[in-house]
């Protein structure tokens, strides 16, 4: 009896010890593709910045991926929601992100990382790109590459976000963004064991949107390996507002046509208009975005996980560190549950086979957008940084995920506590998919929870993985 238990326990321990990792993803033409299964990766994602911009506190070594307990809580909820990708805006290159990256990896969630931050010197200054493009800035963004290149679930890097936000800012900035992309891609080629795509996240400013995409997808001198070119294009799209909007009224037909012959993946790097105010979003656009009309696009990321001042949250993070889902979360989950995952993962038969167009002034309209394809040379010191690497980088790596149960409580949209909240590490190395479930429990919460129930959440929710970890601990202790 004991020996049977021991061999079972050892088997479980052996299985648990295998470092599970999502498959690396690469760009092939218009699509993101899983390099092992060759299935298309359609981004089913959520933008993740708990605390908003203020959650980025490099002075106290805190950012959105610095606290494993917080990530465990949010990964458990995002896994149930059905997402396969998060976008994280402001991270610090000197912080250890191993716990958070490993937790998201374990549940099959990729990360798209912005290399910039709103702090002075940590992004291009749209009013003065030439003065902000310097080796101190490059050291920061190369630090982000060093920090995240070792995680298999790092899907991509955003070199810049909404630098062009009107016609005026589209005159001088575009060549500088291509320069930053070049420097990042050269650094990755020299210092990473796998290639990680680099691209731009654009504001939906209509006079310049198509020019922005045309400017970044083209290849200078027609060279496929031109490092200044974007590997993908993100669009922050808020044109679908309210439950009555349609494919046509939201202008999705125009977007589908605009990007139909894109030679790089295009996706919504933010979406989820919050108008009309005061009502939960119904997310009807999900059916359109992942439907047959829009297979040229690679999905999108809903703005955003947590409720912040801007009022776009799917969930509210309470002061006592518990989370309360909003009705928006339920609505998005039910939309995700209706998706045809087979269609989504199948080859994009309509994808263009065209090579990237050669950069020429004629690709750009007369909107005022830059037609200048002379890209600035790297600033002083940059060649050395790219050649020899930055000094003393913090390099992340996957670590064992020991805890699976979420220690704090989370509540559904009606206030009822979600039972057994835990992450469920995936066993097949693939990415997370919608599970057909509803996370918010039915019913309504009792109006005043008795104070003696405080802390009960910490003991609740011992799932199968909790048992496995407990068994593993026992085995290790007895060996
Ligand atoms: C992580 O977050 C939890 C919940 O907010 C908090 O209790 C804990 O102190 C944090 N850990 C660190 C190291 O900051
Ligand atoms: C994309 O298609 C449009 C119209 O369908 C066409 O005008 C444009 O030249 C095409 N662009 C490329 C790069 O093939
Ligand atoms: C697809 O396009 C057609 C024609 O433009 C439109 O009527 C339909 O609603 C679209 N389908 C979805 C799911 O948006
Ligand atoms: C194009 O940009 C380069 C720097 O990238 C600059 O030196 C040059 O003057 C610009 N050309 C025009 C016509 O603005
Ligand atoms: C935490 O705060 C929320 C919101 O104020 C409250 O509903 C919940 O009961 C609290 N939970 C615990 C365990 O203190």
Coordinates of C-alpha atoms and ligand atoms in Angstrom, one line a residue:
X1 CA 0.0 0.0 0.0
X2 CA 2.7 2.4 1.0
X3 CA 4.9 1.5 -2.0
X4 CA 1.9 2.0 -4.4
X5 CA 1.4 5.4 -2.8
X6 CA 5.1 6.1 -3.2
X7 CA 5.3 5.2 -6.8
X8 CA 2.2 7.2 -7.6
X9 CA 3.6 10.1 -5.7
X10 CA 6.9 9.8 -7.5
X11 CA 5.1 9.7 -10.9
X12 CA 3.2 12.8 -10.0
X13 CA 6.4 14.5 -8.8
X14 CA 8.1 13.6 -12.1
X15 CA 5.3 15.0 -14.1
X16 CA 5.1 18.2 -12.1
X17 CA 8.9 18.6 -12.4
X18 CA 8.7 18.9 -16.2
X19 CA 8.9 22.6 -17.0
X20 CA 5.9 23.2 -19.1
X21 CA 6.2 26.1 -21.5
X22 CA 4.0 27.5 -24.2
X23 CA 5.3 27.1 -27.7
X24 CA 7.2 30.0 -29.2
X25 CA 5.2 31.9 -31.8
X26 CA 6.5 33.5 -35.0
X27 CA 5.2 35.8 -37.7
X28 CA 4.5 34.1 -41.1
X29 CA 3.1 36.6 -43.5
X30 CA -0.2 37.9 -42.2
X31 CA -0.4 35.5 -39.3
X32 CA 1.1 34.6 -35.9
X33 CA 1.8 30.9 -36.0
X34 CA 2.6 28.4 -33.2
X35 CA 6.0 27.1 -34.3
X36 CA 5.3 23.5 -33.0
X37 CA 1.7 22.8 -34.0
X38 CA 1.7 25.2 -37.0
X39 CA -1.7 26.4 -35.9
X40 CA -2.6 30.0 -36.2
X41 CA -2.5 32.1 -33.0
X42 CA -5.4 34.4 -33.0
X43 CA -4.9 36.8 -30.1
X44 CA -7.7 36.5 -27.6
X45 CA -6.4 39.0 -25.2
X46 CA -6.9 41.6 -22.4
X47 CA -4.7 44.6 -21.6
X48 CA -3.3 44.2 -18.2
X49 CA -2.2 47.2 -16.0
X50 CA -3.5 46.9 -12.5
X51 CA -3.2 50.3 -10.8
X52 CA -3.1 52.0 -14.2
X53 CA 0.0 54.1 -15.1
X54 CA 0.4 54.8 -11.4
X55 CA 1.0 51.0 -10.8
X56 CA 4.4 51.5 -12.4
X57 CA 6.7 52.4 -9.5
X58 CA 10.3 51.7 -10.4
X59 CA 11.5 53.5 -7.3
X60 CA 9.9 50.9 -5.1
X61 CA 10.6 48.1 -7.5
X62 CA 6.9 47.6 -8.4
X63 CA 5.2 47.1 -11.8
X64 CA 2.4 45.0 -13.2
X65 CA 4.5 41.8 -13.2
X66 CA 6.4 42.2 -10.0
X67 CA 4.2 40.5 -7.4
X68 CA 3.5 36.8 -7.9
X69 CA 0.5 36.7 -5.5
X70 CA -1.2 39.4 -7.5
X71 CA -0.4 37.7 -10.8
X72 CA -1.7 34.3 -9.4
X73 CA -5.0 36.0 -8.6
X74 CA -5.4 37.7 -11.9
X75 CA -4.1 34.7 -14.0
X76 CA -6.7 32.5 -12.4
X77 CA -9.5 34.9 -13.4
X78 CA -8.0 35.5 -16.9
X79 CA -7.6 31.8 -17.5
X80 CA -11.2 31.2 -16.7
X81 CA -12.2 34.2 -18.9
X82 CA -10.5 32.3 -21.8
X83 CA -7.7 34.7 -22.9
X84 CA -4.4 33.6 -24.4
X85 CA -2.5 36.9 -24.3
X86 CA -2.1 39.9 -22.1
X87 CA -0.5 43.2 -23.0
X88 CA 1.6 44.9 -20.3
X89 CA 2.4 48.6 -20.8
X90 CA 5.0 49.7 -18.2
X91 CA 7.6 47.4 -16.8
X92 CA 11.0 48.0 -15.3
X93 CA 14.1 46.3 -16.8
X94 CA 15.8 45.8 -13.4
X95 CA 12.9 44.0 -11.7
X96 CA 12.6 40.2 -11.4
X97 CA 9.4 39.1 -13.2
X98 CA 10.0 35.3 -13.0
X99 CA 7.1 34.5 -10.8
X100 CA 4.5 36.4 -12.8
X101 CA 5.9 35.3 -16.2
X102 CA 6.0 31.7 -15.1
X103 CA 2.4 31.8 -13.7
X104 CA 1.0 33.2 -17.0
X105 CA 3.1 30.7 -18.9
X106 CA 1.7 27.9 -16.8
X107 CA -1.9 28.8 -17.8
X108 CA -1.1 29.2 -21.5
X109 CA -1.1 33.0 -21.6
X110 CA 1.4 34.9 -23.8
X111 CA 2.7 38.4 -23.0
X112 CA 3.1 41.4 -25.3
X113 CA 5.4 43.8 -23.6
X114 CA 5.7 47.5 -24.3
X115 CA 9.4 48.5 -24.0
X116 CA 8.6 52.1 -23.0
X117 CA 7.1 53.9 -20.0
X118 CA 5.6 57.4 -19.5
X119 CA 8.6 58.5 -17.4
X120 CA 11.0 61.1 -18.8
X121 CA 13.7 59.4 -20.9
X122 CA 11.9 56.1 -21.1
X123 CA 10.1 56.7 -24.4
X124 CA 10.4 58.8 -27.5
X125 CA 9.2 62.4 -26.9
X126 CA 6.7 63.0 -29.8
X127 CA 7.5 66.7 -29.6
X128 CA 11.2 66.1 -30.0
X129 CA 12.1 62.7 -31.3
X130 CA 15.7 63.5 -32.2
X131 CA 16.6 64.6 -28.7
X132 CA 15.0 61.6 -27.0
X133 CA 16.5 59.1 -29.3
X134 CA 19.8 58.5 -27.4
X135 CA 21.9 55.6 -25.9
X136 CA 20.4 56.0 -22.4
X137 CA 17.0 55.4 -23.9
X138 CA 18.2 52.5 -25.9
X139 CA 19.9 51.0 -22.8
X140 CA 16.4 51.0 -21.1
X141 CA 14.6 49.3 -24.0
X142 CA 17.4 46.7 -24.5
X143 CA 17.1 46.0 -20.8
X144 CA 13.4 45.1 -21.4
X145 CA 14.5 42.7 -24.1
X146 CA 17.1 41.1 -21.8
X147 CA 14.5 40.8 -19.0
X148 CA 11.8 39.1 -21.1
X149 CA 13.7 37.3 -23.9
X150 CA 14.1 34.1 -21.7
X151 CA 10.4 33.6 -21.2
X152 CA 8.8 31.4 -23.9
X153 CA 5.5 33.2 -23.5
X154 CA 6.9 36.6 -24.5
X155 CA 5.0 36.9 -27.7
X156 CA 6.2 40.3 -28.9
X157 CA 7.5 43.8 -28.1
X158 CA 5.8 47.1 -28.8
X159 CA 8.5 49.5 -29.8
X160 CA 6.2 52.5 -29.4
X161 CA 2.5 53.3 -28.6
X162 CA 0.4 56.1 -30.1
X163 CA 3.4 58.4 -30.7
X164 CA 1.5 59.8 -33.6
X165 CA -1.8 61.0 -32.2
X166 CA -2.6 63.6 -34.9
X167 CA -1.5 64.8 -38.3
X168 CA 1.1 67.2 -36.7
X169 CA 2.9 64.4 -34.8
X170 CA 3.0 62.2 -38.0
X171 CA 5.6 64.5 -39.8
X172 CA 8.8 63.9 -37.8
X173 CA 8.3 60.8 -35.7
X174 CA 7.8 57.9 -38.1
X175 CA 11.5 57.5 -39.2
X176 CA 12.5 57.5 -35.5
X177 CA 10.1 54.7 -34.7
X178 CA 11.6 52.7 -37.6
X179 CA 15.0 53.4 -36.1
X180 CA 13.9 52.1 -32.7
X181 CA 12.4 49.0 -34.3
X182 CA 15.7 48.4 -36.1
X183 CA 17.8 48.8 -32.9
X184 CA 15.5 46.4 -31.0
X185 CA 15.5 43.8 -33.8
X186 CA 19.3 44.0 -34.2
X187 CA 19.7 43.6 -30.4
X188 CA 17.3 40.6 -30.4
X189 CA 19.1 39.0 -33.3
X190 CA 22.4 39.3 -31.5
X191 CA 21.4 38.5 -27.9
X192 CA 18.3 36.2 -28.0
X193 CA 18.2 32.5 -28.9
X194 CA 14.9 33.0 -30.7
X195 CA 13.5 35.8 -32.7
X196 CA 10.8 37.9 -31.0
X197 CA 8.5 40.1 -33.2
X198 CA 8.6 43.9 -32.8
X199 CA 5.9 46.3 -33.9
X200 CA 3.9 49.5 -33.3
X201 CA 0.6 50.2 -31.6
X202 CA -1.3 52.9 -33.4
X203 CA -4.0 55.3 -32.3
X204 CA -7.1 55.2 -34.6
X205 CA -6.6 58.7 -36.1
X206 CA -8.3 58.3 -39.5
X207 CA -6.5 60.7 -41.7
X208 CA -3.3 58.9 -40.9
X209 CA -4.2 55.4 -39.9
X210 CA -3.7 53.8 -43.3
X211 CA -0.5 55.8 -43.9
X212 CA 0.8 54.6 -40.5
X213 CA 0.3 51.0 -41.5
X214 CA 1.6 51.5 -45.0
X215 CA 4.7 53.3 -43.7
X216 CA 5.6 50.6 -41.2
X217 CA 4.9 47.4 -43.2
X218 CA 6.9 48.4 -46.3
X219 CA 10.5 47.2 -46.8
X220 CA 13.2 49.8 -47.6
X221 CA 14.8 48.9 -51.0
X222 CA 12.3 46.0 -51.1
X223 CA 14.5 43.9 -48.7
X224 CA 12.4 41.3 -46.8
X225 CA 15.0 41.4 -43.9
X226 CA 15.0 45.2 -43.6
X227 CA 15.2 45.5 -39.8
X228 CA 13.5 48.9 -39.6
X229 CA 10.2 47.4 -40.8
X230 CA 7.4 46.4 -38.3
X231 CA 6.9 42.7 -37.8
X232 CA 3.2 43.4 -37.0
X233 CA 0.7 46.3 -36.6
X234 CA -1.5 47.0 -33.5
X235 CA -4.5 49.3 -33.7
X236 CA -6.2 50.8 -30.7
X237 CA -9.7 50.7 -32.0
X238 CA -12.7 52.2 -30.2
X239 CA -15.2 52.6 -33.0
X240 CA -17.7 49.9 -32.0
X241 CA -19.8 51.5 -29.2
X242 CA -22.8 50.0 -27.6
X243 CA -25.0 47.0 -28.2
X244 CA -26.7 48.4 -31.3
X245 CA -23.5 49.0 -33.3
X246 CA -23.0 46.8 -36.4
X247 CA -20.2 45.6 -38.6
X248 CA -21.0 48.5 -40.9
X249 CA -21.9 51.3 -38.4
X250 CA -18.7 50.7 -36.5
X251 CA -16.7 50.8 -39.7
X252 CA -15.3 47.3 -39.3
X253 CA -16.0 46.7 -43.0
X254 CA -13.5 49.6 -43.7
X255 CA -10.9 48.1 -41.4
X256 CA -11.3 44.6 -42.9
X257 CA -10.8 46.1 -46.4
X258 CA -7.9 48.3 -45.4
X259 CA -6.0 45.4 -43.9
X260 CA -7.1 42.6 -46.3
X261 CA -3.8 42.5 -48.1
X262 CA -1.5 43.3 -45.2
X263 CA 1.8 41.5 -45.4
X264 CA 2.2 41.5 -41.6
X265 CA -0.2 40.5 -38.8
X266 CA -2.7 43.2 -37.8
X267 CA -4.7 43.1 -34.5
X268 CA -6.5 45.4 -32.1
X269 CA -4.0 46.3 -29.4
X270 CA -6.8 47.9 -27.5
X271 CA -10.6 47.7 -28.1
X272 CA -13.8 47.9 -26.1
X273 CA -15.5 51.3 -26.3
X274 CA -17.1 52.2 -23.0
X275 CA -19.9 54.4 -24.4
X276 CA -22.8 54.7 -23.6
X277 CA -21.5 55.4 -20.1
X278 CA -22.9 53.7 -17.1
X279 CA -24.0 50.4 -18.7
X280 CA -22.0 47.2 -18.9
X281 CA -20.4 46.6 -22.3
X282 CA -21.9 43.7 -24.3
X283 CA -19.0 43.1 -26.6
X284 CA -20.9 42.2 -29.7
X285 CA -17.8 43.2 -31.7
X286 CA -16.2 39.9 -30.6
X287 CA -18.3 37.9 -33.0
X288 CA -17.3 40.3 -35.8
X289 CA -13.6 40.5 -35.0
X290 CA -13.2 36.7 -34.9
X291 CA -15.7 35.9 -37.6
X292 CA -15.2 35.1 -41.3
X293 CA -15.3 38.7 -42.4
X294 CA -12.2 39.6 -40.5
X295 CA -9.8 36.7 -40.8
X296 CA -7.2 39.1 -42.2
X297 CA -6.9 40.4 -38.6
X298 CA -5.3 38.4 -35.8
X299 CA -7.8 39.1 -33.0
X300 CA -7.4 41.7 -30.3
X301 CA -6.9 42.8 -26.7
X302 CA -9.8 44.2 -24.7
X303 CA -9.0 47.4 -22.7
X304 CA -8.6 46.5 -19.9
X305 CA -8.5 44.0 -17.0
X306 CA -8.8 46.3 -14.0
X307 CA -11.2 49.2 -13.3
X308 CA -9.2 52.4 -13.3
X309 CA -10.1 56.1 -13.5
X310 CA -10.7 55.8 -17.2
X311 CA -13.6 53.4 -16.5
X312 CA -12.7 50.5 -18.8
X313 CA -12.4 47.7 -16.3
X314 CA -13.6 44.1 -16.5
X315 CA -13.0 43.7 -12.8
X316 CA -12.5 46.0 -9.8
X317 CA -9.4 45.4 -7.6
X318 CA -10.6 46.2 -4.0
X319 CA -8.4 47.8 -1.4
X320 CA -8.3 44.6 0.6
X321 CA -6.7 42.9 -2.5
X322 CA -9.8 40.9 -3.4
X323 CA -11.3 41.3 -6.9
X324 CA -14.9 41.9 -7.8
X325 CA -15.9 41.0 -11.4
X326 CA -18.0 43.5 -13.3
X327 CA -20.9 42.5 -15.6
X328 CA -18.6 43.4 -18.4
X329 CA -16.5 40.3 -17.5
X330 CA -19.5 38.0 -17.7
X331 CA -20.5 39.5 -21.1
X332 CA -17.1 39.2 -22.6
X333 CA -16.8 35.6 -21.3
X334 CA -20.1 34.6 -22.9
X335 CA -19.0 36.2 -26.2
X336 CA -15.7 34.3 -26.1
X337 CA -17.6 31.1 -25.3
X338 CA -19.4 31.4 -28.6
X339 CA -16.2 31.6 -30.7
X340 CA -15.4 28.8 -33.2
X341 CA -11.9 28.0 -31.9
X342 CA -11.3 25.5 -34.8
X343 CA -11.9 28.3 -37.4
X344 CA -9.8 30.7 -35.3
X345 CA -6.8 28.3 -35.2
X346 CA -7.1 27.1 -38.8
X347 CA -4.8 28.3 -41.5
X348 CA -5.8 31.7 -42.9
X349 CA -6.6 30.6 -46.4
X350 CA -7.3 34.1 -47.5
X351 CA -4.0 35.5 -46.4
X352 CA -2.1 37.3 -49.0
X353 CA 1.1 35.6 -50.3
X354 CA 2.4 39.0 -51.5
X355 CA 5.9 40.1 -50.4
X356 CA 6.1 43.4 -48.5
X357 CA 5.7 46.4 -50.7
X358 CA 8.9 48.4 -51.4
X359 CA 8.9 51.7 -49.5
X360 CA 8.0 54.5 -51.8
X361 CA 6.5 58.0 -51.4
X362 CA 3.5 56.8 -53.5
X363 CA 2.4 54.4 -50.7
X364 CA 1.6 57.4 -48.5
X365 CA -1.3 59.7 -49.1
X366 CA -1.2 63.5 -48.9
X367 CA -2.5 63.5 -45.3
X368 CA 0.7 65.1 -44.0
X369 CA 2.2 61.8 -42.8
X370 CA 5.9 61.5 -43.3
X371 CA 7.1 60.2 -46.7
X372 CA 10.7 60.2 -45.5
X373 CA 12.3 56.7 -45.6
X374 CA 15.8 57.9 -44.6
X375 CA 16.0 56.4 -41.2
X376 CA 18.2 58.1 -38.5
X377 CA 21.5 56.3 -37.8
X378 CA 21.9 54.9 -34.3
X379 CA 23.0 57.5 -31.8
X380 CA 26.5 57.6 -30.3
X381 CA 27.2 54.5 -28.2
X382 CA 24.4 52.4 -29.7
X383 CA 26.6 50.2 -31.9
X384 CA 28.6 49.1 -28.9
X385 CA 25.4 48.4 -26.9
X386 CA 24.0 46.2 -29.8
X387 CA 27.4 44.5 -30.4
X388 CA 28.4 43.8 -26.8
X389 CA 25.1 43.9 -24.9
X390 CA 24.1 46.2 -22.1
X391 CA 26.0 46.0 -18.8
X392 CA 24.6 43.8 -15.9
X393 CA 21.2 43.0 -17.4
X394 CA 18.5 41.3 -15.4
X395 CA 17.6 38.2 -17.4
X396 CA 14.4 36.4 -16.6
X397 CA 13.8 32.7 -16.7
X398 CA 10.9 30.4 -16.0
X399 CA 10.7 29.2 -12.4
X400 CA 8.6 26.4 -10.9
X401 CA 5.1 27.5 -10.0
X402 CA 4.6 26.2 -6.5
X403 CA 1.4 27.8 -5.5
X404 CA -1.8 27.3 -7.5
X405 CA -4.5 28.4 -5.0
X406 CA -5.4 32.0 -4.9
X407 CA -5.0 33.2 -1.3
X408 CA -7.4 36.1 -1.6
X409 CA -11.1 36.0 -2.4
X410 CA -12.7 37.0 -5.7
X411 CA -16.4 37.8 -6.2
X412 CA -18.6 37.4 -9.2
X413 CA -20.6 40.3 -10.6
X414 CA -23.4 39.8 -8.1
X415 CA -21.1 39.7 -5.2
X416 CA -21.1 35.9 -4.6
X417 CA -17.6 34.6 -3.8
X418 CA -16.1 32.4 -6.5
X419 CA -15.2 29.0 -5.0
X420 CA -12.0 27.1 -5.5
X421 CA -10.2 29.9 -7.3
X422 CA -6.9 28.5 -8.5
X423 CA -4.8 28.4 -11.6
X424 CA -4.9 25.2 -13.6
X425 CA -1.5 24.7 -15.2
X426 CA -2.0 23.4 -18.8
X427 CA -0.7 20.0 -19.6
X428 CA -0.3 20.2 -23.3
X429 CA 2.0 23.2 -23.7
X430 CA -0.6 24.9 -25.8
X431 CA -2.3 28.3 -25.3
X432 CA -5.4 28.9 -23.2
X433 CA -8.8 28.8 -24.9
X434 CA -12.3 29.8 -23.7
X435 CA -13.7 27.0 -21.6
X436 CA -17.4 27.4 -22.1
X437 CA -18.0 28.3 -18.4
X438 CA -19.3 31.2 -16.5
X439 CA -17.0 32.5 -13.8
X440 CA -19.5 34.7 -11.8
X441 CA -21.6 32.4 -9.6
X442 CA -25.3 32.7 -9.9
X443 CA -27.4 34.1 -7.1
X444 CA -26.9 37.2 -5.0
X445 CA -24.6 37.9 -2.1
X446 CA -26.0 38.2 1.4
X447 CA -26.0 41.9 2.1
X448 CA -23.6 42.0 5.1
X449 CA -21.0 39.2 5.2
X450 CA -20.2 38.4 8.9
X451 CA -16.8 39.5 9.9
X452 CA -15.9 36.0 11.2
X453 CA -15.8 34.9 7.5
X454 CA -12.8 37.2 6.9
X455 CA -9.8 35.2 5.7
X456 CA -11.9 32.1 4.9
X457 CA -10.9 32.6 1.3
X458 CA -7.3 31.7 2.1
X459 CA -8.3 28.2 3.0
X460 CA -10.8 27.6 0.2
X461 CA -10.0 26.3 -3.2
X462 CA -7.6 23.3 -3.0
X463 CA -7.9 22.0 -6.5
X464 CA -6.1 19.0 -8.0
X465 CA -3.0 21.1 -8.5
X466 CA -2.9 22.1 -4.9
X467 CA -3.1 18.4 -4.0
X468 CA -0.3 17.6 -6.5
X469 CA 1.9 20.2 -4.9
X470 CA 1.1 19.0 -1.4
X471 CA 2.0 15.4 -2.5
X472 CA 5.2 16.6 -4.1
X473 CA 6.1 18.4 -0.8
X474 CA 5.4 15.2 1.2
X475 CA 7.5 13.1 -1.3
X476 CA 10.4 15.5 -1.1
X477 CA 10.2 15.6 2.7
X478 CA 10.3 11.8 2.9
X479 CA 13.1 11.1 0.4
Ligands
LIG1 C1 2.1 41.2 -3.1 O1 0.7 41.6 -3.1 C2 0.0 41.1 -1.9 C3 -1.4 41.4 -2.2 O2 -1.6 42.8 -2.5 C4 0.6 41.8 -0.7 O3 -0.1 41.3 0.4 C5 2.1 41.4 -0.6 O4 2.7 42.1 0.4 C6 2.8 41.8 -1.9 N1 4.2 41.3 -1.9 C7 5.2 42.1 -2.0 C8 6.5 41.4 -2.0 O5 5.1 43.3 -2.2
LIG2 C1 -4.1 46.5 -51.3 O1 -5.3 46.4 -51.9 C2 -5.8 47.7 -52.4 C3 -7.2 47.6 -52.9 O2 -7.7 46.3 -52.7 C4 -4.8 48.2 -53.4 O3 -5.2 49.5 -53.8 C5 -3.4 48.3 -52.8 O4 -2.5 48.7 -53.8 C6 -3.0 47.0 -52.2 N1 -1.8 47.1 -51.5 C7 -0.8 46.3 -51.7 C8 0.4 46.6 -50.8 O5 -0.9 45.3 -52.3
LIG3 C1 -20.0 40.2 -42.2 O1 -20.3 41.1 -43.3 C2 -21.6 41.2 -43.7 C3 -21.7 42.0 -45.0 O2 -21.0 43.2 -44.8 C4 -22.5 41.8 -42.6 O3 -23.8 41.9 -43.0 C5 -22.4 40.8 -41.4 O4 -23.1 41.3 -40.3 C6 -20.9 40.6 -41.0 N1 -20.8 39.6 -40.0 C7 -20.4 39.8 -38.8 C8 -20.4 38.6 -37.8 O5 -20.1 40.9 -38.4
LIG4 C1 14.5 62.6 -43.5 O1 14.9 62.1 -42.2 C2 16.3 62.2 -42.0 C3 16.6 61.6 -40.6 O2 16.0 60.4 -40.5 C4 16.7 63.7 -42.1 O3 18.1 63.7 -41.9 C5 16.3 64.3 -43.4 O4 16.6 65.6 -43.4 C6 14.9 64.0 -43.6 N1 14.5 64.5 -45.0 C7 13.5 65.3 -45.2 C8 13.3 65.7 -46.6 O5 12.9 65.8 -44.3
LIG5 C1 -13.0 43.2 0.6 O1 -13.5 44.4 0.1 C2 -14.7 44.2 -0.7 C3 -15.1 45.6 -1.2 O2 -15.1 46.6 -0.2 C4 -15.8 43.6 0.2 O3 -16.9 43.4 -0.6 C5 -15.3 42.2 0.6 O4 -16.2 41.7 1.5 C6 -13.9 42.3 1.4 N1 -13.5 41.0 1.6 C7 -12.7 40.6 2.6 C8 -12.3 39.2 2.6 O5 -12.3 41.4 3.4

